Amino acid sequence: MVSMQFLILCVVALVISAIGFYRFVWFISLGYGFSMAGIGIALLVMFGMGGALTWVTAIMAVLLIGYGLRLGGYLLIREQRSAAYQRTMKNEIKDGSGVNPILKIVIWLVCALLYVCESSPLLFRLQNHAPMDAVAIIGMIVMLLGIVLESASDYTKNRFKKTHPQRFCDVGPFRLVRCPNYLGEVLTWTGMFVSGVTALSGVWQWVAAIAGWVCIVWIMFGGARRLELRQNKNYGNDPEYQSYVSKTPILIPFVPLYSVAKYKWLVG
């Protein structure tokens, strides 16, 4: 059964992600990042007073806040300052002006629910008063690594593009995979999911946690596909780029998956 705490987190996500009604793309960008920060704060408030937090769950809640604030802040600054990003998004992202208002409401509701499901393993661990264990610690570490990788990737690409605006980025984390920021996102939410597997109880909790994890991973593969199509359009005739993509996996390290463009079932 859906708990009161779950509903409270849904309200938090709905209130924050409502900024998407001002600018459509914000449902899945700024609304996403800042909703996660809001969820982390709500978890600390709801469970901190009763002493239910362990050091692991407290750290994970703080990581959720840091993740959301960094992502939301980064996206906001990029929108305001990057002319290249503005041109790209103008051509590829709908401004929402032609979207039916009812559809906007549906998207708003679905996005808010997804954000809560993604973070639900932490909620359910706290709600079920599950003891701290090795699985929770492992999940926390994986989550931390994902946040660090995503942050480092965004920072690396941002600095690289300032000095090489017309070249693809192939330095730092981009030597490991072509989409290390998406890999960081996958690791972040895989860590969140793993942290809860020994705490989940009942069909509802498992469905919510699995749905959140599967959806965000699917979205990241879809994002990688869209990025690859854009990169091929921009750099497809560059021999250095062709050499780079022929030996650098797109998303998963050490797995020889060098193209997802042909997988049309991915978001895109």
PDB file of C-alpha atoms in Angstrom:
ATOM      1  CA  MET A   1       0.000   0.000   0.000  1.00  0.00           C
ATOM      2  CA  VAL A   2       1.168   3.520  -0.791  1.00  0.00           C
ATOM      3  CA  SER A   3       2.449   5.163   2.384  1.00  0.00           C
ATOM      4  CA  MET A   4       1.892   8.720   3.566  1.00  0.00           C
ATOM      5  CA  GLN A   5       5.638   9.378   3.248  1.00  0.00           C
ATOM      6  CA  PHE A   6       5.551   8.304  -0.412  1.00  0.00           C
ATOM      7  CA  LEU A   7       2.636  10.671  -1.066  1.00  0.00           C
ATOM      8  CA  ILE A   8       4.482  13.514   0.676  1.00  0.00           C
ATOM      9  CA  LEU A   9       7.479  12.988  -1.609  1.00  0.00           C
ATOM     10  CA  CYS A  10       5.128  13.003  -4.605  1.00  0.00           C
ATOM     11  CA  VAL A  11       3.756  16.375  -3.480  1.00  0.00           C
ATOM     12  CA  VAL A  12       7.307  17.719  -3.098  1.00  0.00           C
ATOM     13  CA  ALA A  13       8.214  16.544  -6.606  1.00  0.00           C
ATOM     14  CA  LEU A  14       4.974  17.915  -8.057  1.00  0.00           C
ATOM     15  CA  VAL A  15       5.458  21.355  -6.528  1.00  0.00           C
ATOM     16  CA  ILE A  16       9.073  21.693  -7.671  1.00  0.00           C
ATOM     17  CA  SER A  17       8.692  20.155 -11.137  1.00  0.00           C
ATOM     18  CA  ALA A  18       5.689  22.418 -11.805  1.00  0.00           C
ATOM     19  CA  ILE A  19       8.248  24.891 -13.202  1.00  0.00           C
ATOM     20  CA  GLY A  20       7.823  22.865 -16.385  1.00  0.00           C
ATOM     21  CA  PHE A  21       4.587  24.755 -17.003  1.00  0.00           C
ATOM     22  CA  TYR A  22       6.720  27.870 -17.486  1.00  0.00           C
ATOM     23  CA  ARG A  23       9.125  26.152 -19.854  1.00  0.00           C
ATOM     24  CA  PHE A  24       8.219  22.693 -21.089  1.00  0.00           C
ATOM     25  CA  VAL A  25      11.717  21.167 -21.063  1.00  0.00           C
ATOM     26  CA  TRP A  26      12.073  22.053 -17.384  1.00  0.00           C
ATOM     27  CA  PHE A  27       9.793  19.147 -16.486  1.00  0.00           C
ATOM     28  CA  ILE A  28      12.724  16.839 -17.267  1.00  0.00           C
ATOM     29  CA  SER A  29      15.696  19.108 -16.635  1.00  0.00           C
ATOM     30  CA  LEU A  30      15.568  21.704 -13.875  1.00  0.00           C
ATOM     31  CA  GLY A  31      12.454  20.102 -12.448  1.00  0.00           C
ATOM     32  CA  TYR A  32      14.255  16.778 -12.289  1.00  0.00           C
ATOM     33  CA  GLY A  33      17.374  18.015 -10.556  1.00  0.00           C
ATOM     34  CA  PHE A  34      15.695  20.280  -8.040  1.00  0.00           C
ATOM     35  CA  SER A  35      12.972  17.712  -7.314  1.00  0.00           C
ATOM     36  CA  MET A  36      15.668  15.242  -6.287  1.00  0.00           C
ATOM     37  CA  ALA A  37      17.179  17.819  -3.964  1.00  0.00           C
ATOM     38  CA  GLY A  38      13.745  18.488  -2.506  1.00  0.00           C
ATOM     39  CA  ILE A  39      13.127  14.780  -1.994  1.00  0.00           C
ATOM     40  CA  GLY A  40      16.449  14.441  -0.177  1.00  0.00           C
ATOM     41  CA  ILE A  41      15.591  17.350   2.109  1.00  0.00           C
ATOM     42  CA  ALA A  42      12.125  15.911   2.779  1.00  0.00           C
ATOM     43  CA  LEU A  43      13.638  12.542   3.736  1.00  0.00           C
ATOM     44  CA  LEU A  44      15.997  14.190   6.211  1.00  0.00           C
ATOM     45  CA  VAL A  45      13.139  16.168   7.750  1.00  0.00           C
ATOM     46  CA  MET A  46      10.684  13.256   7.929  1.00  0.00           C
ATOM     47  CA  PHE A  47      13.060  10.666   9.333  1.00  0.00           C
ATOM     48  CA  GLY A  48      15.716  12.768  11.053  1.00  0.00           C
ATOM     49  CA  MET A  49      13.452  13.856  13.867  1.00  0.00           C
ATOM     50  CA  GLY A  50      12.537  10.291  14.837  1.00  0.00           C
ATOM     51  CA  GLY A  51      16.062   8.987  14.852  1.00  0.00           C
ATOM     52  CA  ALA A  52      15.427   6.542  11.989  1.00  0.00           C
ATOM     53  CA  LEU A  53      18.457   7.731  10.034  1.00  0.00           C
ATOM     54  CA  THR A  54      21.647   5.687  10.104  1.00  0.00           C
ATOM     55  CA  TRP A  55      24.917   7.187   8.961  1.00  0.00           C
ATOM     56  CA  VAL A  56      24.512   5.425   5.605  1.00  0.00           C
ATOM     57  CA  THR A  57      20.963   6.638   4.953  1.00  0.00           C
ATOM     58  CA  ALA A  58      21.887  10.134   6.147  1.00  0.00           C
ATOM     59  CA  ILE A  59      24.795  10.233   3.698  1.00  0.00           C
ATOM     60  CA  MET A  60      22.582   8.977   0.879  1.00  0.00           C
ATOM     61  CA  ALA A  61      19.991  11.659   1.586  1.00  0.00           C
ATOM     62  CA  VAL A  62      22.733  14.297   1.547  1.00  0.00           C
ATOM     63  CA  LEU A  63      24.091  12.819  -1.693  1.00  0.00           C
ATOM     64  CA  LEU A  64      20.609  13.086  -3.173  1.00  0.00           C
ATOM     65  CA  ILE A  65      20.475  16.756  -2.213  1.00  0.00           C
ATOM     66  CA  GLY A  66      23.951  17.423  -3.590  1.00  0.00           C
ATOM     67  CA  TYR A  67      23.167  15.507  -6.775  1.00  0.00           C
ATOM     68  CA  GLY A  68      19.989  17.478  -7.387  1.00  0.00           C
ATOM     69  CA  LEU A  69      21.438  20.906  -6.629  1.00  0.00           C
ATOM     70  CA  ARG A  70      24.514  20.282  -8.783  1.00  0.00           C
ATOM     71  CA  LEU A  71      22.506  18.958 -11.713  1.00  0.00           C
ATOM     72  CA  GLY A  72      19.836  21.635 -11.530  1.00  0.00           C
ATOM     73  CA  GLY A  73      22.416  24.389 -11.113  1.00  0.00           C
ATOM     74  CA  TYR A  74      24.561  23.068 -13.952  1.00  0.00           C
ATOM     75  CA  LEU A  75      21.600  22.857 -16.328  1.00  0.00           C
ATOM     76  CA  LEU A  76      20.407  26.334 -15.387  1.00  0.00           C
ATOM     77  CA  ILE A  77      23.835  27.893 -15.955  1.00  0.00           C
ATOM     78  CA  ARG A  78      24.247  26.024 -19.244  1.00  0.00           C
ATOM     79  CA  GLU A  79      20.888  27.279 -20.478  1.00  0.00           C
ATOM     80  CA  GLN A  80      21.744  30.854 -19.599  1.00  0.00           C
ATOM     81  CA  ARG A  81      25.347  31.021 -20.754  1.00  0.00           C
ATOM     82  CA  SER A  82      25.920  28.503 -23.547  1.00  0.00           C
ATOM     83  CA  ALA A  83      24.966  29.897 -26.939  1.00  0.00           C
ATOM     84  CA  ALA A  84      25.841  26.589 -28.621  1.00  0.00           C
ATOM     85  CA  TYR A  85      23.551  24.696 -26.254  1.00  0.00           C
ATOM     86  CA  GLN A  86      20.738  27.173 -26.867  1.00  0.00           C
ATOM     87  CA  ARG A  87      21.045  26.692 -30.629  1.00  0.00           C
ATOM     88  CA  THR A  88      21.056  22.914 -30.290  1.00  0.00           C
ATOM     89  CA  MET A  89      18.069  22.807 -27.965  1.00  0.00           C
ATOM     90  CA  LYS A  90      16.128  25.238 -30.138  1.00  0.00           C
ATOM     91  CA  ASN A  91      16.405  22.779 -33.015  1.00  0.00           C
ATOM     92  CA  GLU A  92      15.933  19.542 -31.081  1.00  0.00           C
ATOM     93  CA  ILE A  93      13.713  20.245 -28.082  1.00  0.00           C
ATOM     94  CA  LYS A  94      10.108  21.365 -28.372  1.00  0.00           C
ATOM     95  CA  ASP A  95       9.268  24.514 -26.450  1.00  0.00           C
ATOM     96  CA  GLY A  96       5.920  23.052 -25.442  1.00  0.00           C
ATOM     97  CA  SER A  97       3.887  25.855 -26.998  1.00  0.00           C
ATOM     98  CA  GLY A  98       1.931  23.366 -29.094  1.00  0.00           C
ATOM     99  CA  VAL A  99       1.466  20.724 -26.414  1.00  0.00           C
ATOM    100  CA  ASN A 100      -2.075  20.115 -25.226  1.00  0.00           C
ATOM    101  CA  PRO A 101      -2.535  21.387 -21.623  1.00  0.00           C
ATOM    102  CA  ILE A 102      -3.973  18.043 -20.542  1.00  0.00           C
ATOM    103  CA  LEU A 103      -0.918  16.269 -21.939  1.00  0.00           C
ATOM    104  CA  LYS A 104       1.307  18.687 -20.029  1.00  0.00           C
ATOM    105  CA  ILE A 105      -0.470  17.746 -16.826  1.00  0.00           C
ATOM    106  CA  VAL A 106      -0.029  14.055 -17.579  1.00  0.00           C
ATOM    107  CA  ILE A 107       3.695  14.556 -18.249  1.00  0.00           C
ATOM    108  CA  TRP A 108       3.995  16.556 -15.019  1.00  0.00           C
ATOM    109  CA  LEU A 109       2.334  13.792 -12.986  1.00  0.00           C
ATOM    110  CA  VAL A 110       4.348  10.993 -14.611  1.00  0.00           C
ATOM    111  CA  CYS A 111       7.654  12.825 -14.161  1.00  0.00           C
ATOM    112  CA  ALA A 112       6.984  13.524 -10.474  1.00  0.00           C
ATOM    113  CA  LEU A 113       6.036   9.883  -9.884  1.00  0.00           C
ATOM    114  CA  LEU A 114       9.174   8.699 -11.674  1.00  0.00           C
ATOM    115  CA  TYR A 115      11.394  10.938  -9.539  1.00  0.00           C
ATOM    116  CA  VAL A 116       9.909   9.522  -6.352  1.00  0.00           C
ATOM    117  CA  CYS A 117      10.199   5.934  -7.618  1.00  0.00           C
ATOM    118  CA  GLU A 118      13.868   6.491  -8.434  1.00  0.00           C
ATOM    119  CA  SER A 119      14.568   7.543  -4.855  1.00  0.00           C
ATOM    120  CA  SER A 120      12.107   5.083  -3.289  1.00  0.00           C
ATOM    121  CA  PRO A 121      14.700   2.468  -2.202  1.00  0.00           C
ATOM    122  CA  LEU A 122      16.033   4.998   0.300  1.00  0.00           C
ATOM    123  CA  LEU A 123      12.527   5.900   1.430  1.00  0.00           C
ATOM    124  CA  PHE A 124      11.563   2.260   1.920  1.00  0.00           C
ATOM    125  CA  ARG A 125      14.756   1.469   3.839  1.00  0.00           C
ATOM    126  CA  LEU A 126      13.930   4.293   6.229  1.00  0.00           C
ATOM    127  CA  GLN A 127      10.230   3.533   6.332  1.00  0.00           C
ATOM    128  CA  ASN A 128      10.814  -0.168   7.088  1.00  0.00           C
ATOM    129  CA  HIS A 129      13.404   0.625   9.781  1.00  0.00           C
ATOM    130  CA  ALA A 130      15.811  -1.709   7.989  1.00  0.00           C
ATOM    131  CA  PRO A 131      19.156  -2.091   9.757  1.00  0.00           C
ATOM    132  CA  MET A 132      22.336  -0.900   8.115  1.00  0.00           C
ATOM    133  CA  ASP A 133      24.055  -3.705   6.189  1.00  0.00           C
ATOM    134  CA  ALA A 134      26.799  -4.300   3.633  1.00  0.00           C
ATOM    135  CA  VAL A 135      24.351  -3.980   0.724  1.00  0.00           C
ATOM    136  CA  ALA A 136      23.355  -0.482   1.835  1.00  0.00           C
ATOM    137  CA  ILE A 137      27.003   0.538   2.136  1.00  0.00           C
ATOM    138  CA  ILE A 138      27.814  -0.869  -1.315  1.00  0.00           C
ATOM    139  CA  GLY A 139      24.842   0.974  -2.808  1.00  0.00           C
ATOM    140  CA  MET A 140      25.941   4.217  -1.170  1.00  0.00           C
ATOM    141  CA  ILE A 141      29.478   3.839  -2.572  1.00  0.00           C
ATOM    142  CA  VAL A 142      28.198   3.106  -6.090  1.00  0.00           C
ATOM    143  CA  MET A 143      25.898   6.112  -5.864  1.00  0.00           C
ATOM    144  CA  LEU A 144      28.773   8.339  -4.772  1.00  0.00           C
ATOM    145  CA  LEU A 145      30.966   7.090  -7.616  1.00  0.00           C
ATOM    146  CA  GLY A 146      28.186   7.808 -10.093  1.00  0.00           C
ATOM    147  CA  ILE A 147      27.732  11.366  -8.859  1.00  0.00           C
ATOM    148  CA  VAL A 148      31.484  11.999  -8.983  1.00  0.00           C
ATOM    149  CA  LEU A 149      31.749  10.577 -12.514  1.00  0.00           C
ATOM    150  CA  GLU A 150      28.795  12.592 -13.797  1.00  0.00           C
ATOM    151  CA  SER A 151      30.093  15.801 -12.223  1.00  0.00           C
ATOM    152  CA  ALA A 152      33.630  15.241 -13.526  1.00  0.00           C
ATOM    153  CA  SER A 153      32.313  14.494 -17.020  1.00  0.00           C
ATOM    154  CA  ASP A 154      30.202  17.651 -17.178  1.00  0.00           C
ATOM    155  CA  TYR A 155      33.117  19.727 -15.879  1.00  0.00           C
ATOM    156  CA  THR A 156      35.573  18.152 -18.343  1.00  0.00           C
ATOM    157  CA  LYS A 157      33.358  18.673 -21.371  1.00  0.00           C
ATOM    158  CA  ASN A 158      32.471  22.221 -20.381  1.00  0.00           C
ATOM    159  CA  ARG A 159      36.145  23.206 -20.101  1.00  0.00           C
ATOM    160  CA  PHE A 160      37.097  21.318 -23.270  1.00  0.00           C
ATOM    161  CA  LYS A 161      34.414  23.011 -25.353  1.00  0.00           C
ATOM    162  CA  LYS A 162      35.604  26.451 -24.284  1.00  0.00           C
ATOM    163  CA  THR A 163      38.938  25.877 -26.029  1.00  0.00           C
ATOM    164  CA  HIS A 164      37.807  23.372 -28.690  1.00  0.00           C
ATOM    165  CA  PRO A 165      34.249  24.422 -29.623  1.00  0.00           C
ATOM    166  CA  GLN A 166      34.287  22.609 -32.968  1.00  0.00           C
ATOM    167  CA  ARG A 167      35.821  19.312 -31.798  1.00  0.00           C
ATOM    168  CA  PHE A 168      34.282  16.280 -30.131  1.00  0.00           C
ATOM    169  CA  CYS A 169      35.393  15.699 -26.554  1.00  0.00           C
ATOM    170  CA  ASP A 170      37.698  12.700 -26.118  1.00  0.00           C
ATOM    171  CA  VAL A 171      39.683  13.556 -22.983  1.00  0.00           C
ATOM    172  CA  GLY A 172      39.433  12.543 -19.330  1.00  0.00           C
ATOM    173  CA  PRO A 173      36.385  10.335 -18.620  1.00  0.00           C
ATOM    174  CA  PHE A 174      35.520  10.446 -22.313  1.00  0.00           C
ATOM    175  CA  ARG A 175      38.423   8.069 -22.928  1.00  0.00           C
ATOM    176  CA  LEU A 176      36.548   5.410 -20.958  1.00  0.00           C
ATOM    177  CA  VAL A 177      33.177   5.745 -22.707  1.00  0.00           C
ATOM    178  CA  ARG A 178      31.694   8.298 -25.069  1.00  0.00           C
ATOM    179  CA  CYS A 179      28.867   9.208 -22.674  1.00  0.00           C
ATOM    180  CA  PRO A 180      30.455   9.154 -19.199  1.00  0.00           C
ATOM    181  CA  ASN A 181      27.893  11.610 -17.824  1.00  0.00           C
ATOM    182  CA  TYR A 182      25.103   9.178 -18.718  1.00  0.00           C
ATOM    183  CA  LEU A 183      27.151   6.340 -17.238  1.00  0.00           C
ATOM    184  CA  GLY A 184      27.443   8.376 -14.040  1.00  0.00           C
ATOM    185  CA  GLU A 185      23.671   8.776 -14.003  1.00  0.00           C
ATOM    186  CA  VAL A 186      23.176   5.026 -14.413  1.00  0.00           C
ATOM    187  CA  LEU A 187      25.638   4.298 -11.597  1.00  0.00           C
ATOM    188  CA  THR A 188      23.963   6.836  -9.322  1.00  0.00           C
ATOM    189  CA  TRP A 189      20.559   5.206  -9.587  1.00  0.00           C
ATOM    190  CA  THR A 190      21.921   1.683  -9.670  1.00  0.00           C
ATOM    191  CA  GLY A 191      23.566   2.464  -6.345  1.00  0.00           C
ATOM    192  CA  MET A 192      20.276   3.811  -5.026  1.00  0.00           C
ATOM    193  CA  PHE A 193      18.441   0.671  -6.148  1.00  0.00           C
ATOM    194  CA  VAL A 194      21.070  -1.709  -4.786  1.00  0.00           C
ATOM    195  CA  SER A 195      20.999   0.040  -1.415  1.00  0.00           C
ATOM    196  CA  GLY A 196      17.379  -0.940  -0.960  1.00  0.00           C
ATOM    197  CA  VAL A 197      17.241  -4.563  -2.109  1.00  0.00           C
ATOM    198  CA  THR A 198      17.629  -5.931   1.422  1.00  0.00           C
ATOM    199  CA  ALA A 199      15.041  -3.492   2.789  1.00  0.00           C
ATOM    200  CA  LEU A 200      12.188  -3.712   0.288  1.00  0.00           C
ATOM    201  CA  SER A 201       9.044  -5.404   1.544  1.00  0.00           C
ATOM    202  CA  GLY A 202       5.962  -6.381  -0.418  1.00  0.00           C
ATOM    203  CA  VAL A 203       5.059  -6.267  -4.081  1.00  0.00           C
ATOM    204  CA  TRP A 204       4.326  -2.512  -4.130  1.00  0.00           C
ATOM    205  CA  GLN A 205       7.757  -1.521  -2.869  1.00  0.00           C
ATOM    206  CA  TRP A 206       9.528  -3.814  -5.306  1.00  0.00           C
ATOM    207  CA  VAL A 207       7.431  -2.543  -8.228  1.00  0.00           C
ATOM    208  CA  ALA A 208       8.124   1.099  -7.370  1.00  0.00           C
ATOM    209  CA  ALA A 209      11.869   0.579  -6.901  1.00  0.00           C
ATOM    210  CA  ILE A 210      12.322  -1.558 -10.019  1.00  0.00           C
ATOM    211  CA  ALA A 211      10.178   0.765 -12.146  1.00  0.00           C
ATOM    212  CA  GLY A 212      12.234   3.783 -11.109  1.00  0.00           C
ATOM    213  CA  TRP A 213      15.543   2.078 -11.858  1.00  0.00           C
ATOM    214  CA  VAL A 214      14.475   0.517 -15.178  1.00  0.00           C
ATOM    215  CA  CYS A 215      12.964   3.774 -16.439  1.00  0.00           C
ATOM    216  CA  ILE A 216      16.009   5.917 -15.713  1.00  0.00           C
ATOM    217  CA  VAL A 217      18.389   3.366 -17.267  1.00  0.00           C
ATOM    218  CA  TRP A 218      16.180   3.174 -20.358  1.00  0.00           C
ATOM    219  CA  ILE A 219      16.096   6.972 -20.546  1.00  0.00           C
ATOM    220  CA  MET A 220      19.904   7.123 -20.328  1.00  0.00           C
ATOM    221  CA  PHE A 221      20.303   4.648 -23.192  1.00  0.00           C
ATOM    222  CA  GLY A 222      17.835   6.752 -25.160  1.00  0.00           C
ATOM    223  CA  GLY A 223      19.841   9.868 -24.359  1.00  0.00           C
ATOM    224  CA  ALA A 224      23.013   8.122 -25.521  1.00  0.00           C
ATOM    225  CA  ARG A 225      21.283   7.197 -28.773  1.00  0.00           C
ATOM    226  CA  ARG A 226      20.173  10.775 -29.418  1.00  0.00           C
ATOM    227  CA  LEU A 227      23.647  12.085 -28.629  1.00  0.00           C
ATOM    228  CA  GLU A 228      25.252   9.572 -30.980  1.00  0.00           C
ATOM    229  CA  LEU A 229      22.967  10.598 -33.821  1.00  0.00           C
ATOM    230  CA  ARG A 230      23.849  14.251 -33.191  1.00  0.00           C
ATOM    231  CA  GLN A 231      27.573  13.496 -32.954  1.00  0.00           C
ATOM    232  CA  ASN A 232      27.483  11.500 -36.184  1.00  0.00           C
ATOM    233  CA  LYS A 233      25.790  14.418 -37.892  1.00  0.00           C
ATOM    234  CA  ASN A 234      28.414  16.876 -36.637  1.00  0.00           C
ATOM    235  CA  TYR A 235      31.600  14.800 -36.839  1.00  0.00           C
ATOM    236  CA  GLY A 236      30.748  11.805 -39.015  1.00  0.00           C
ATOM    237  CA  ASN A 237      33.177  12.833 -41.739  1.00  0.00           C
ATOM    238  CA  ASP A 238      36.066  13.366 -39.325  1.00  0.00           C
ATOM    239  CA  PRO A 239      38.555  10.417 -39.493  1.00  0.00           C
ATOM    240  CA  GLU A 240      39.658  11.111 -35.906  1.00  0.00           C
ATOM    241  CA  TYR A 241      36.074  10.846 -34.717  1.00  0.00           C
ATOM    242  CA  GLN A 242      35.578   7.592 -36.605  1.00  0.00           C
ATOM    243  CA  SER A 243      38.731   6.212 -34.995  1.00  0.00           C
ATOM    244  CA  TYR A 244      37.511   7.347 -31.580  1.00  0.00           C
ATOM    245  CA  VAL A 245      34.078   5.727 -31.874  1.00  0.00           C
ATOM    246  CA  SER A 246      35.526   2.505 -33.250  1.00  0.00           C
ATOM    247  CA  LYS A 247      37.430   1.808 -30.040  1.00  0.00           C
ATOM    248  CA  THR A 248      35.496   3.660 -27.306  1.00  0.00           C
ATOM    249  CA  PRO A 249      32.229   2.100 -26.055  1.00  0.00           C
ATOM    250  CA  ILE A 250      29.306   4.457 -26.024  1.00  0.00           C
ATOM    251  CA  LEU A 251      28.026   3.866 -22.491  1.00  0.00           C
ATOM    252  CA  ILE A 252      29.221   0.685 -20.762  1.00  0.00           C
ATOM    253  CA  PRO A 253      32.993   0.378 -20.119  1.00  0.00           C
ATOM    254  CA  PHE A 254      34.811  -2.614 -21.582  1.00  0.00           C
ATOM    255  CA  VAL A 255      31.666  -3.823 -23.376  1.00  0.00           C
ATOM    256  CA  PRO A 256      32.171  -3.617 -27.157  1.00  0.00           C
ATOM    257  CA  LEU A 257      28.944  -1.758 -27.852  1.00  0.00           C
ATOM    258  CA  TYR A 258      30.098   0.999 -30.163  1.00  0.00           C
ATOM    259  CA  SER A 259      26.753   2.131 -31.581  1.00  0.00           C
ATOM    260  CA  VAL A 260      23.179   2.345 -30.313  1.00  0.00           C
ATOM    261  CA  ALA A 261      21.887   4.380 -33.253  1.00  0.00           C
ATOM    262  CA  LYS A 262      20.332   1.337 -34.893  1.00  0.00           C
ATOM    263  CA  TYR A 263      18.282   0.397 -31.827  1.00  0.00           C
ATOM    264  CA  LYS A 264      15.076   2.274 -32.620  1.00  0.00           C
ATOM    265  CA  TRP A 265      13.245   0.865 -29.609  1.00  0.00           C
ATOM    266  CA  LEU A 266      15.319   3.176 -27.414  1.00  0.00           C
ATOM    267  CA  VAL A 267      13.973   6.616 -26.589  1.00  0.00           C
ATOM    268  CA  GLY A 268      14.643   8.905 -29.362  1.00  0.00           C
TER     269      GLY A 268
END
